[in-house]
Coordinates of C-alpha atoms (C1' of nucleotides) in Angstrom, one line a residue:
Chain A
M1 CA 6.3 -13.0 28.1
E2 CA 7.8 -16.1 29.6
T3 CA 7.0 -14.8 32.9
D4 CA 3.5 -14.3 31.9
L5 CA 3.3 -17.8 30.8
E6 CA 4.6 -19.1 34.0
N7 CA 2.3 -17.0 36.0
S8 CA -0.6 -18.2 34.0
A9 CA 0.4 -21.8 34.4
T10 CA 0.3 -21.5 38.1
L11 CA -3.3 -20.5 38.0
G12 CA -4.4 -23.9 36.9
N13 CA -7.3 -24.6 34.7
I14 CA -5.3 -23.3 31.8
V15 CA -4.8 -24.8 28.5
F16 CA -2.0 -23.6 26.4
E17 CA -2.5 -23.8 22.8
E18 CA -0.3 -23.0 19.9
K19 CA -2.6 -21.2 17.7
I20 CA -1.3 -22.7 14.6
N21 CA -1.4 -26.3 15.7
K22 CA -4.0 -26.6 18.3
S23 CA -6.4 -23.8 18.0
G24 CA -9.9 -24.7 18.6
S25 CA -9.6 -27.0 21.6
S26 CA -12.7 -26.7 23.6
G27 CA -14.5 -27.9 26.7
E28 CA -12.4 -26.1 29.1
E29 CA -13.9 -23.6 31.6
S30 CA -10.9 -21.4 31.7
R31 CA -8.4 -21.0 29.0
A32 CA -5.5 -19.0 28.1
F33 CA -4.7 -18.7 24.4
I34 CA -1.2 -18.1 23.4
Q35 CA -0.7 -16.8 20.0
I36 CA 2.8 -17.4 18.9
N37 CA 4.2 -15.9 15.9
K38 CA 7.5 -17.5 15.5
G39 CA 8.4 -15.5 12.5
E40 CA 8.3 -12.3 14.4
N41 CA 9.6 -13.8 17.5
Q42 CA 6.7 -12.3 19.2
S43 CA 3.8 -13.7 21.1
H44 CA 0.8 -12.3 22.6
I45 CA -1.3 -13.7 25.3
K46 CA -4.9 -13.6 25.3
Q47 CA -6.9 -14.7 28.2
E48 CA -10.4 -15.5 28.2
E49 CA -12.6 -16.4 31.0
D50 CA -15.9 -17.8 30.9
S51 CA -17.2 -17.5 34.4
S52 CA -20.4 -19.1 33.5
K53 CA -18.6 -22.3 32.8
L54 CA -16.4 -22.3 35.9
P55 CA -16.6 -25.6 37.6
S56 CA -17.6 -25.6 41.2
P57 CA -14.9 -27.0 43.4
N58 CA -17.4 -28.5 45.6
K59 CA -18.7 -30.7 42.9
K60 CA -18.0 -34.3 43.2
D61 CA -16.8 -34.6 39.8
V62 CA -13.5 -36.1 40.7
P63 CA -12.7 -37.3 37.2
T64 CA -13.0 -33.8 36.1
I65 CA -10.4 -32.7 38.6
L66 CA -8.1 -35.4 37.5
I67 CA -8.6 -34.3 34.0
K68 CA -7.8 -30.8 34.9
E69 CA -4.7 -31.8 36.7
H70 CA -3.7 -33.7 33.7
Q71 CA -4.4 -30.7 31.6
I72 CA -2.3 -28.5 33.9
E73 CA 0.6 -30.9 33.6
S74 CA 0.1 -30.9 29.9
A75 CA 0.0 -27.2 29.8
K76 CA 3.1 -26.9 31.8
A77 CA 4.8 -29.2 29.5
K78 CA 3.7 -27.2 26.5
M79 CA 4.8 -24.1 28.2
G80 CA 8.2 -25.6 28.7
E81 CA 8.3 -26.4 25.0
V82 CA 7.3 -22.9 24.2
K83 CA 10.0 -21.5 26.4
E84 CA 12.5 -23.8 24.8
E85 CA 11.3 -22.7 21.4
N86 CA 11.6 -19.1 22.5
E87 CA 15.1 -19.7 23.7
R88 CA 16.0 -21.3 20.5
L89 CA 14.6 -18.4 18.6
K90 CA 16.5 -16.0 20.7
L91 CA 19.7 -17.8 20.2
L92 CA 19.0 -17.9 16.5
L93 CA 18.3 -14.2 16.4
S94 CA 21.4 -13.4 18.4
Q95 CA 23.4 -15.6 16.1
I96 CA 22.0 -13.9 13.1
V97 CA 22.8 -10.5 14.5
K98 CA 26.3 -11.5 15.3
D99 CA 26.8 -12.9 11.8
Y100 CA 25.4 -9.7 10.4
Q101 CA 27.7 -7.6 12.5
S102 CA 30.6 -9.7 11.6
L103 CA 29.9 -9.5 8.0
Q104 CA 29.4 -5.8 8.3
M105 CA 32.7 -5.4 10.0
R106 CA 34.4 -7.5 7.3
F107 CA 32.9 -5.5 4.6
L108 CA 34.0 -2.3 6.2
Y109 CA 37.4 -3.6 6.7
I110 CA 37.6 -4.6 3.0
L111 CA 36.5 -1.2 2.0
Q112 CA 39.1 0.4 4.1
Q113 CA 41.7 -1.9 2.7
E114 CA 40.7 -0.9 -0.8
E115 CA 40.8 2.7 0.1
A116 CA 44.3 2.2 1.6
K117 CA 45.4 0.5 -1.6
K118 CA 44.2 3.4 -3.7
S119 CA 45.8 5.9 -1.5
T120 CA 49.0 4.0 -1.5
K121 CA 49.1 3.9 -5.2
A122 CA 48.5 7.5 -5.5
A123 CA 50.7 8.6 -2.7
P124 CA 52.8 6.0 -1.0
S125 CA 53.8 8.4 1.7
H126 CA 50.3 8.6 3.1
Q127 CA 48.9 5.8 5.0
E128 CA 45.7 7.1 6.4
N129 CA 42.7 6.6 4.3
E130 CA 40.6 8.6 6.5
E131 CA 41.9 11.8 5.3
S132 CA 39.1 14.0 4.4
D133 CA 38.9 15.7 1.1
I134 CA 38.8 19.0 2.7
I135 CA 41.7 18.2 4.8
S136 CA 43.6 17.5 1.7
L137 CA 43.0 21.0 0.7
S138 CA 45.0 22.0 3.8
L139 CA 48.1 20.4 2.6
G140 CA 51.3 22.2 3.2
R141 CA 50.2 24.0 6.2
N142 CA 52.3 24.1 9.3
S143 CA 51.7 25.1 12.7
G144 CA 53.9 28.0 12.1
S145 CA 53.4 31.3 13.5
E146 CA 51.2 33.9 12.0
P147 CA 50.8 33.6 8.3
K148 CA 51.6 37.1 7.5
K149 CA 54.9 37.1 9.4
E150 CA 55.9 33.8 7.8
K151 CA 55.0 35.1 4.5
K152 CA 57.3 38.0 4.9
N153 CA 60.1 36.1 6.4
I154 CA 60.2 33.3 4.0
S155 CA 62.9 33.7 1.3
S156 CA 63.5 30.0 0.9
N157 CA 62.1 27.7 -1.6
L158 CA 58.5 27.0 -1.2
V159 CA 56.3 24.2 -2.0
S160 CA 52.9 25.3 -3.1
N161 CA 50.1 23.0 -2.3
G162 CA 47.6 24.8 -4.4
K163 CA 45.6 25.9 -1.5
E164 CA 44.6 29.4 -1.0
D165 CA 44.5 28.8 2.7
E166 CA 48.2 28.1 2.6
K167 CA 49.1 31.2 0.8
P168 CA 50.2 33.1 3.8
N169 CA 52.5 30.3 5.0
G170 CA 55.2 29.5 2.6
N171 CA 56.5 27.1 5.2
E172 CA 53.4 25.2 5.2
G173 CA 53.9 24.2 1.7
L174 CA 57.3 23.0 2.7
T175 CA 55.9 21.0 5.5
L176 CA 53.5 19.3 3.3
G177 CA 56.2 18.7 0.9
L178 CA 58.1 16.7 3.4
E179 CA 55.3 14.3 3.8
C180 CA 54.9 14.4 0.1
K181 CA 57.0 12.2 -2.0
F182 CA 57.5 15.2 -4.3
D183 CA 59.0 17.2 -1.6
P184 CA 62.5 18.2 -2.5
P185 CA 65.2 17.4 0.1
G186 CA 66.5 20.9 -0.2
S187 CA 63.3 22.5 0.9
T188 CA 63.8 24.9 3.7
E189 CA 62.7 24.7 7.2
V190 CA 59.8 22.6 7.8
E191 CA 57.6 23.1 10.7
K192 CA 56.1 20.1 12.1
N193 CA 52.5 20.7 12.8
P194 CA 51.7 19.9 16.4
S195 CA 48.8 18.0 15.1
S196 CA 50.8 16.7 12.2
E197 CA 49.8 13.2 12.8
T198 CA 46.4 14.2 11.7
S199 CA 47.4 16.4 8.8
L200 CA 47.7 14.2 5.8
G201 CA 47.4 15.1 2.3
K202 CA 45.8 13.1 -0.4
P203 CA 47.8 11.9 -3.2
E204 CA 45.8 13.7 -5.7
E205 CA 46.3 16.9 -4.0
E206 CA 49.9 16.6 -3.5
E207 CA 52.0 18.3 -6.0
P208 CA 55.6 18.6 -7.0
T209 CA 57.5 21.2 -5.0
E210 CA 58.0 24.5 -6.6
V211 CA 60.6 27.1 -6.0
C212 CA 59.4 30.6 -6.0
Q213 CA 60.0 33.9 -4.4
P214 CA 58.0 34.8 -1.4
S215 CA 56.3 37.5 -3.3
K216 CA 55.3 35.1 -5.9
I217 CA 54.0 32.5 -3.6
L218 CA 50.5 33.6 -3.8
K219 CA 50.4 33.5 -7.6
T220 CA 52.1 30.2 -7.6
V221 CA 49.6 28.8 -5.3
R222 CA 46.8 30.0 -7.3
N223 CA 48.3 28.7 -10.5
R224 CA 48.5 25.4 -8.9
D225 CA 45.0 25.7 -7.8
E226 CA 44.0 26.1 -11.3
E227 CA 46.1 23.2 -12.4
D228 CA 44.6 21.0 -9.8
A229 CA 41.3 22.6 -9.7
S230 CA 39.7 19.6 -11.4
E231 CA 41.1 17.3 -8.9
Q232 CA 40.3 19.4 -5.9
M233 CA 37.0 20.6 -6.9
Q234 CA 35.2 17.8 -5.2
L235 CA 37.4 17.8 -2.2
K236 CA 36.5 21.4 -1.6
K237 CA 32.9 20.9 -2.1
A238 CA 31.7 18.8 0.7
R239 CA 30.0 20.8 3.3
V240 CA 27.9 20.2 6.3
S241 CA 25.3 22.7 7.2
V242 CA 23.8 22.8 10.6
R243 CA 20.5 24.5 11.1
A244 CA 19.7 25.3 14.7
R245 CA 17.7 27.8 16.5
C246 CA 20.0 30.0 18.3
D247 CA 19.7 33.6 19.5
T248 CA 23.3 34.0 19.9
P249 CA 25.5 35.2 17.0
T250 CA 27.3 32.0 16.6
M251 CA 27.0 28.4 17.7
N252 CA 29.5 27.2 20.2
D253 CA 30.8 24.0 18.7
G254 CA 33.7 23.8 20.9
C255 CA 36.2 25.1 18.4
Q256 CA 38.0 28.4 18.3
W257 CA 37.2 30.5 15.3
R258 CA 38.5 33.6 13.9
K259 CA 36.4 35.7 11.7
Y260 CA 38.1 36.6 8.4
G261 CA 35.4 38.0 6.4
Q262 CA 31.8 39.0 6.1
K263 CA 29.6 39.3 3.1
I264 CA 26.0 40.0 2.4
A265 CA 24.9 37.1 0.3
K266 CA 22.3 37.6 -2.3
G267 CA 18.8 36.7 -1.1
N268 CA 19.6 37.2 2.5
P269 CA 19.7 40.6 4.2
R270 CA 21.7 39.1 7.0
P271 CA 25.5 39.1 6.5
R272 CA 27.3 35.9 6.1
A273 CA 30.3 35.6 8.4
Y274 CA 33.3 33.6 7.5
Y275 CA 35.3 31.9 10.2
R276 CA 38.3 29.7 10.2
C277 CA 39.4 27.5 12.9
T278 CA 42.2 28.8 15.0
V279 CA 42.7 25.9 17.3
A280 CA 45.6 25.0 15.1
P281 CA 47.2 27.5 12.7
T282 CA 47.1 25.0 9.9
C283 CA 43.6 23.8 10.5
P284 CA 41.7 24.0 7.2
V285 CA 38.3 24.0 8.7
R286 CA 36.1 26.9 7.9
K287 CA 32.6 27.8 8.7
Q288 CA 30.0 30.1 7.5
V289 CA 27.5 31.5 9.8
Q290 CA 24.3 33.1 8.6
R291 CA 20.9 33.7 9.8
C292 CA 18.1 32.0 7.9
A293 CA 16.5 34.6 5.7
E294 CA 13.1 33.3 6.4
D295 CA 13.5 32.6 10.0
M296 CA 16.0 34.8 11.7
S297 CA 15.9 32.6 14.8
I298 CA 17.6 29.9 12.8
L299 CA 21.3 30.0 12.7
I300 CA 22.8 28.3 9.7
T301 CA 26.3 27.2 10.3
T302 CA 28.1 25.6 7.4
Y303 CA 31.3 23.7 8.0
E304 CA 33.8 22.9 5.4
G305 CA 36.8 20.7 6.0
N306 CA 38.0 18.6 8.8
H307 CA 40.1 19.5 11.7
N308 CA 43.7 18.4 11.6
H309 CA 44.3 18.8 15.2
P310 CA 43.0 17.4 18.5
L311 CA 39.8 18.7 19.6
P312 CA 38.0 19.0 22.9
L313 CA 35.2 16.6 23.3
S314 CA 32.6 19.2 22.6
A315 CA 34.3 20.1 19.4
K316 CA 34.8 16.5 18.6
A317 CA 31.2 15.9 18.8
M318 CA 30.4 18.5 16.2
A319 CA 33.3 17.6 14.1
S320 CA 32.3 14.0 14.2
T321 CA 28.9 14.9 13.2
T322 CA 30.0 17.1 10.3
S323 CA 32.5 14.6 9.3
A324 CA 30.1 11.8 9.3
A325 CA 27.6 13.8 7.5
A326 CA 30.2 14.8 5.0
S327 CA 31.1 11.2 4.5
V328 CA 27.7 10.6 3.2
L329 CA 28.4 13.0 0.4
Q330 CA 31.8 11.6 0.1
S331 CA 30.6 8.1 -0.2
Q332 CA 28.2 9.1 -2.9
S333 CA 30.7 11.2 -4.7
S334 CA 33.2 8.5 -4.4
S335 CA 31.0 6.1 -6.2
S336 CA 30.8 8.5 -9.1
Q337 CA 34.4 9.3 -9.0
P338 CA 36.8 6.6 -8.2
G339 CA 39.6 8.9 -8.0
L340 CA 38.1 10.5 -5.0
G341 CA 37.8 7.4 -3.1
T342 CA 39.7 8.5 -0.2
S343 CA 37.8 8.8 3.0
V344 CA 36.3 11.9 4.3
S345 CA 36.9 11.4 7.9
A346 CA 38.6 13.9 10.0
P347 CA 42.0 12.5 11.1
S348 CA 42.4 14.4 14.2
T349 CA 38.9 14.6 15.2
S350 CA 38.7 11.2 16.4
T351 CA 39.1 7.6 15.5
S352 CA 35.4 7.4 15.7
S353 CA 34.7 9.6 12.8
A354 CA 37.3 8.1 10.8
A355 CA 36.1 4.7 11.3
N356 CA 32.6 5.7 10.6
L357 CA 33.3 7.2 7.3
H358 CA 34.4 4.1 5.7
G359 CA 31.7 2.3 7.4
L360 CA 28.9 3.8 5.5
N361 CA 26.6 1.0 5.0
F362 CA 23.4 2.1 3.7
N363 CA 20.8 -0.3 2.7
F364 CA 19.2 1.4 -0.1
A365 CA 15.9 0.4 -1.3
Q366 CA 13.5 1.6 -3.8
N367 CA 11.0 2.1 -1.2
S368 CA 11.2 4.3 1.8
R369 CA 11.0 1.4 4.0
P370 CA 12.2 1.6 7.5
Y371 CA 15.9 1.0 8.0
Q372 CA 16.5 1.7 4.5
F373 CA 17.7 4.8 2.6
Y374 CA 16.2 5.6 -0.6
F375 CA 18.6 7.3 -3.0
P376 CA 17.0 8.1 -6.3
N377 CA 20.5 8.8 -7.4
S378 CA 23.0 6.6 -5.8
S379 CA 25.6 9.2 -5.7
I380 CA 25.9 12.9 -5.5
S381 CA 27.0 14.2 -8.8
T382 CA 30.5 15.5 -8.8
C383 CA 29.3 18.2 -11.1
N384 CA 27.8 19.8 -8.1
S385 CA 30.3 22.2 -6.8
H386 CA 29.1 22.2 -3.3
P387 CA 27.4 19.1 -2.2
T388 CA 26.0 20.0 1.1
I389 CA 24.5 17.9 3.9
T390 CA 22.2 19.7 6.2
L391 CA 21.6 18.8 9.8
D392 CA 18.4 20.3 10.7
L393 CA 18.2 20.8 14.4
T394 CA 15.5 23.3 14.2
A395 CA 12.0 23.3 15.4
P396 CA 9.1 21.2 14.0
A397 CA 9.7 19.7 10.7
N398 CA 8.9 21.9 7.9
Y399 CA 10.0 20.4 4.7
S400 CA 9.9 23.7 3.1
Y401 CA 13.1 24.3 5.0
F402 CA 14.8 21.8 2.8
S403 CA 13.7 23.3 -0.4
R404 CA 14.6 26.7 0.5
F405 CA 17.7 25.7 2.2
S406 CA 19.0 23.8 -0.6
N407 CA 18.5 26.7 -2.9
V408 CA 22.0 26.7 -4.2
P409 CA 21.3 25.6 -7.7
R410 CA 24.4 23.8 -8.3
C411 CA 24.6 22.1 -5.0
S412 CA 23.2 18.8 -4.2
S413 CA 21.9 18.7 -0.8
T414 CA 21.4 16.0 1.7
C415 CA 19.4 16.7 4.7
L416 CA 19.4 14.9 8.0
N417 CA 16.2 16.0 9.4
F418 CA 16.4 16.1 13.1
S419 CA 13.1 17.9 13.3
S420 CA 10.5 16.5 15.5
S421 CA 7.0 15.8 14.8
P422 CA 4.9 18.9 14.8
S423 CA 3.3 17.9 18.0
S424 CA 6.5 17.9 19.8
S425 CA 7.3 21.3 21.3
L426 CA 10.8 22.2 21.7
E427 CA 10.4 24.1 24.7
G428 CA 8.0 21.7 26.2
F429 CA 10.3 18.8 25.6
N430 CA 10.9 16.8 28.6
P431 CA 14.2 15.2 28.6
Q432 CA 13.2 12.6 31.1
T433 CA 10.7 11.1 28.8
S434 CA 12.6 11.7 25.7
W435 CA 15.1 9.0 25.5
N436 CA 14.0 5.9 24.0
T437 CA 13.2 6.2 20.5
S438 CA 14.5 8.3 17.8
H439 CA 13.8 8.8 14.3
L440 CA 16.2 10.0 11.9
T441 CA 14.8 11.1 8.7
F442 CA 16.1 12.3 5.4
G443 CA 14.3 15.2 3.8
A444 CA 13.6 15.1 0.2
F445 CA 14.8 17.7 -2.2
P446 CA 12.4 17.2 -5.0
N447 CA 14.0 20.0 -6.9
H448 CA 17.4 18.5 -6.9
K449 CA 18.3 15.7 -9.0
N450 CA 21.0 14.6 -6.6
S451 CA 19.0 14.8 -3.5
F452 CA 18.0 11.7 -1.8
I453 CA 15.2 10.9 0.5
G454 CA 14.8 8.2 2.9
S455 CA 14.3 7.3 6.5
L456 CA 16.3 5.4 8.9
N457 CA 14.8 3.5 11.8
I458 CA 17.9 3.2 13.8
L459 CA 16.7 1.1 16.6
G460 CA 13.8 -0.7 15.3
R461 CA 14.8 -4.3 14.7
Q462 CA 18.4 -4.3 15.6
P463 CA 18.6 -5.2 19.2
P464 CA 22.3 -4.8 19.6
Q465 CA 22.2 -1.3 18.3
Q466 CA 19.3 -0.6 20.4
H467 CA 21.2 -1.6 23.4
L468 CA 24.1 0.4 22.3
Y469 CA 22.1 3.5 22.0
Q470 CA 20.1 2.8 25.0
S471 CA 23.2 2.6 27.0
C472 CA 24.1 6.0 25.7
M473 CA 20.8 7.4 26.3
Q474 CA 20.5 6.0 29.7
M475 CA 23.6 7.8 30.6
T476 CA 22.0 11.0 29.7
N477 CA 19.1 10.3 32.0
P478 CA 18.5 13.4 33.9
T479 CA 18.4 11.5 37.1
R480 CA 22.0 11.0 36.6
T481 CA 23.4 14.4 36.9
H482 CA 26.1 16.6 35.9
Q483 CA 29.3 16.4 34.3
Q484 CA 30.1 12.9 35.1
S485 CA 27.0 11.5 33.5
L486 CA 27.6 13.8 30.5
S487 CA 31.1 12.7 30.2
E488 CA 29.9 9.2 30.3
T489 CA 27.4 10.0 27.7
I490 CA 29.9 11.5 25.5
T491 CA 32.2 8.5 26.0
A492 CA 29.4 6.1 25.3
A493 CA 28.3 8.0 22.3
T494 CA 31.9 8.0 21.1
K495 CA 32.1 4.3 21.5
A496 CA 28.9 3.9 19.7
I497 CA 30.2 6.0 16.9
T498 CA 33.4 4.0 16.8
S499 CA 31.8 0.7 17.0
N500 CA 29.1 1.3 14.7
P501 CA 29.9 1.6 11.0
N502 CA 26.6 3.1 10.1
L503 CA 27.2 6.6 9.2
I504 CA 23.9 7.9 10.1
R505 CA 24.0 6.4 13.5
S506 CA 27.4 7.8 14.0
A507 CA 26.2 11.2 13.0
L508 CA 23.3 10.8 15.3
A509 CA 25.5 9.9 18.2
A510 CA 27.8 12.7 17.5
A511 CA 24.9 15.0 17.3
L512 CA 23.8 13.8 20.6
T513 CA 27.1 14.4 22.2
S514 CA 27.2 17.8 20.6
F515 CA 24.2 18.8 22.3
V516 CA 24.7 17.1 25.5
G517 CA 27.5 19.2 26.4
N518 CA 31.0 20.2 25.8
G519 CA 32.7 18.2 28.5
G520 CA 36.5 18.3 28.3
G521 CA 36.4 21.4 26.2
V522 CA 39.0 24.0 27.0
P523 CA 37.4 27.2 25.8
R524 CA 39.5 30.1 25.3
G525 CA 38.0 33.3 26.3
N526 CA 39.7 35.3 23.7
H527 CA 38.1 33.5 20.8
S528 CA 34.8 34.0 19.5
G529 CA 34.0 30.4 19.2
S530 CA 35.6 29.2 22.3
E531 CA 32.7 29.3 24.7
G532 CA 31.8 26.4 26.7
K533 CA 28.7 28.0 28.0
W534 CA 26.2 26.1 26.0
G535 CA 27.5 22.8 27.2
E536 CA 27.4 24.0 30.7
S537 CA 24.0 25.4 30.2
L538 CA 22.9 22.1 29.0
R539 CA 24.3 20.3 31.9
Q540 CA 22.4 22.5 34.2
K541 CA 19.3 21.8 32.2
T542 CA 20.0 18.2 32.3
A543 CA 20.4 18.3 36.0
H544 CA 17.2 20.2 36.3
P545 CA 15.0 19.3 33.5
A546 CA 12.2 21.3 34.8
A547 CA 14.2 24.4 34.1
V548 CA 14.5 23.6 30.5
E549 CA 11.2 25.1 29.6
N550 CA 12.0 28.3 31.2
E551 CA 15.1 28.8 29.3
V552 CA 15.2 31.9 27.2
G553 CA 17.2 32.2 24.1
C554 CA 18.9 29.2 22.9
A555 CA 17.1 26.3 24.5
S556 CA 18.8 23.0 25.1
S557 CA 18.4 20.3 22.7
Y558 CA 17.5 16.8 23.6
I559 CA 16.9 13.7 21.9
G560 CA 13.5 12.7 22.8
K561 CA 11.8 9.6 23.5
C562 CA 8.8 9.3 21.5
S563 CA 6.5 6.4 20.8
C564 CA 5.0 8.1 17.9
M565 CA 6.4 8.7 14.5
N566 CA 7.2 11.7 12.7
P567 CA 4.0 12.4 10.8
H568 CA 5.9 13.2 7.7
Q569 CA 7.4 9.8 7.8
Q570 CA 5.3 6.8 7.2
Q571 CA 7.3 4.6 9.2
P572 CA 6.7 2.0 11.9
K573 CA 6.1 3.3 15.3
Q574 CA 8.2 0.8 17.2
G575 CA 11.7 1.4 18.0
S576 CA 12.2 4.3 15.8
L577 CA 14.7 6.9 16.8
L578 CA 13.3 10.3 17.0
L579 CA 15.4 13.3 17.3
F580 CA 13.5 16.2 18.5
P581 CA 14.2 19.5 17.0
T582 CA 15.8 21.7 19.4
S583 CA 17.1 25.0 20.0
L584 CA 20.6 24.9 20.8
P585 CA 22.1 26.3 23.9
F586 CA 24.8 28.0 22.1
P587 CA 26.4 30.8 24.0
T588 CA 26.8 34.2 22.8
S589 CA 29.9 34.8 20.9
K590 CA 32.1 37.7 21.6
S591 CA 32.0 38.5 18.0
A592 CA 29.9 41.6 17.5
S593 CA 30.0 41.2 13.8
D594 CA 28.2 38.0 13.7
P595 CA 24.8 38.0 12.4
P596 CA 22.8 39.1 15.3
P597 CA 19.8 37.1 16.5
P598 CA 16.5 38.2 15.1
N599 CA 15.1 39.2 18.4
N600 CA 18.1 41.0 19.5
S601 CA 19.4 44.2 18.4
N602 CA 21.0 43.7 15.1
H603 CA 23.8 45.7 13.8
I604 CA 24.7 44.7 10.4
K605 CA 27.7 46.1 8.8
Chain B
dC1 C1' 51.3 46.7 21.8
dG2 C1' 49.1 42.6 20.4
dC3 C1' 45.2 40.5 18.8
dA4 C1' 40.7 40.2 16.8
dT5 C1' 37.4 42.3 14.0
dT6 C1' 35.9 45.2 10.2
dT7 C1' 35.4 46.1 5.6
dG8 C1' 36.6 47.3 0.9
dA9 C1' 39.1 45.2 -2.7
dC10 C1' 40.4 41.4 -5.2
dC11 C1' 40.0 36.9 -7.4
dG12 C1' 37.8 33.0 -9.6
dG13 C1' 33.7 30.5 -11.0
dC14 C1' 29.6 30.6 -13.3
dG15 C1' 25.8 32.1 -16.3
dC16 C1' 24.3 34.8 -20.0
Chain C
dG1 C1' 33.5 38.6 -23.0
dC2 C1' 31.1 40.6 -19.4
dG3 C1' 28.8 40.9 -15.2
dC4 C1' 27.2 38.7 -11.0
dC5 C1' 28.3 36.4 -7.0
dG6 C1' 30.7 33.8 -3.5
dG7 C1' 34.8 33.6 -1.1
dT8 C1' 39.1 35.4 0.6
dC9 C1' 42.7 38.8 1.5
dA10 C1' 44.7 42.3 4.0
dA11 C1' 44.9 47.1 5.6
dA12 C1' 42.5 49.7 8.8
dT13 C1' 40.3 49.9 13.0
dG14 C1' 39.0 48.9 17.7
dC15 C1' 39.6 46.8 22.1
dG16 C1' 41.9 45.1 26.2

DNA sequence: CGCATTTGACCGGCGC
DNA sequence: GCGCCGGTCAAATGCG
């Protein structure tokens, strides 16, 4: 704009007018009108030329020339003033942004401090506020060897943590007990979890140690479950469901999973597979994989819990996403239940997720205005046994998804709709042109009292954030190829997540990294969920965008650049972030028992 | 032989 | 109290 002004000034015969103050000047052959809207810090230049009134240079009207020169000088002077004003406005804006960010950080810090205080009161031994509710459930677990073996070998006193997951490992309870103030000194061998730094129990969940025979462990644990059921109910509830188009049996989220069960759930002919994370023996994270009953091409993966161990980047991405999403639920539930105020973040997953969880700053409004979330109910009711947040990464937005997907009567559902506008074709998505604007929307669940609806315009009017994400997005520019750029992307996204307290944005960033690739992942071929193929596949696609359309099966996902809005959202067009729905390049899992892709041969057991 | 998967049984929560 | 359902366990089975 300034450049335009300067250029215009050099042309001469130009009169600059501030529309507000000086509109209506006349008598000039050639004019440029500058409309300045200081409030918006935006200006538009209109140029008008009236050739019929152009003075002839040959005319001997010298005074006219002098006047014009004078006018030019005047115009230049005004232009300078405008520039100065523009600079002032910029400075002011930047200052405001800085202040805002500073306040935001302070607020987050205060929140974290408060959380820390609560945790300290409840359980002095635990310092991390970021412990997720689900992780709390995993208390008492150790990195010990196979649960069965330990269970058999343990004759010593055991500390039950009240978690079913821990039943097999009597030692686990002991381990937890050590960290727990209630842990008896005489407790037997305690195995330090390799990832113990991340395994922390919440005060509420910690329980006095109990001595029991190995054979009785299970019952003891369950009894304690009953005793603490009320406390743990919520903690167990938070879930994050990811909907993605995937022809492969399972999504490769970078983690290693072991299947421990399969059931045919009511209302869905496809079996639901149950997996637990095997990256660490004590990891409490579990996931359910099921095909969408109405669209078999959609794979629904529901995560519960947070990893208590280091994860590869690819796994971190998903974990961060799920943690961040879960934090939404947590934040809401926390408001309704002070006792559950501890954070939801995954300790081991990354500092980013942890930081984000407490940083949930949502500007709620009564209107679905851009940049604001509308929560008809400010919190998810704790009565809901399974509050679930859904990340919908499937094809074109169809809000019927939400209603049918949230069909669990007692569950409140939160949906992050990553679906694109109907016009955007997943397969036709061109990554090269897809990276500027994103739009994160929240689907409404009219049928659920605890649902919330809203939309977030992430970039819109927040230049710093925009820069942040642009930096991330630029790294993913297909022109920059391969693993390095992907790695950078992941790193940038991680930074973005870390630095930005906004939960949704963090989730978004994490989601981005999830789909960008699994750099750094160390897949284990022996585990069903250990593939790194999809990340690799995506890298290839990124390097060769043209090939994307030709991909069969799980297509790559990209965040698209789109100047238009999601039709379902009546939001401003500018600067909105739009996440295109995508099929995910999840590799095929070794597990033959996983719900088979709709198009593929299905063998359901 | 070790490990992962399969699959029937079991348990607990919830609704009627 | 009973039955349904989701979730988990653990023995059986399969595979490398």
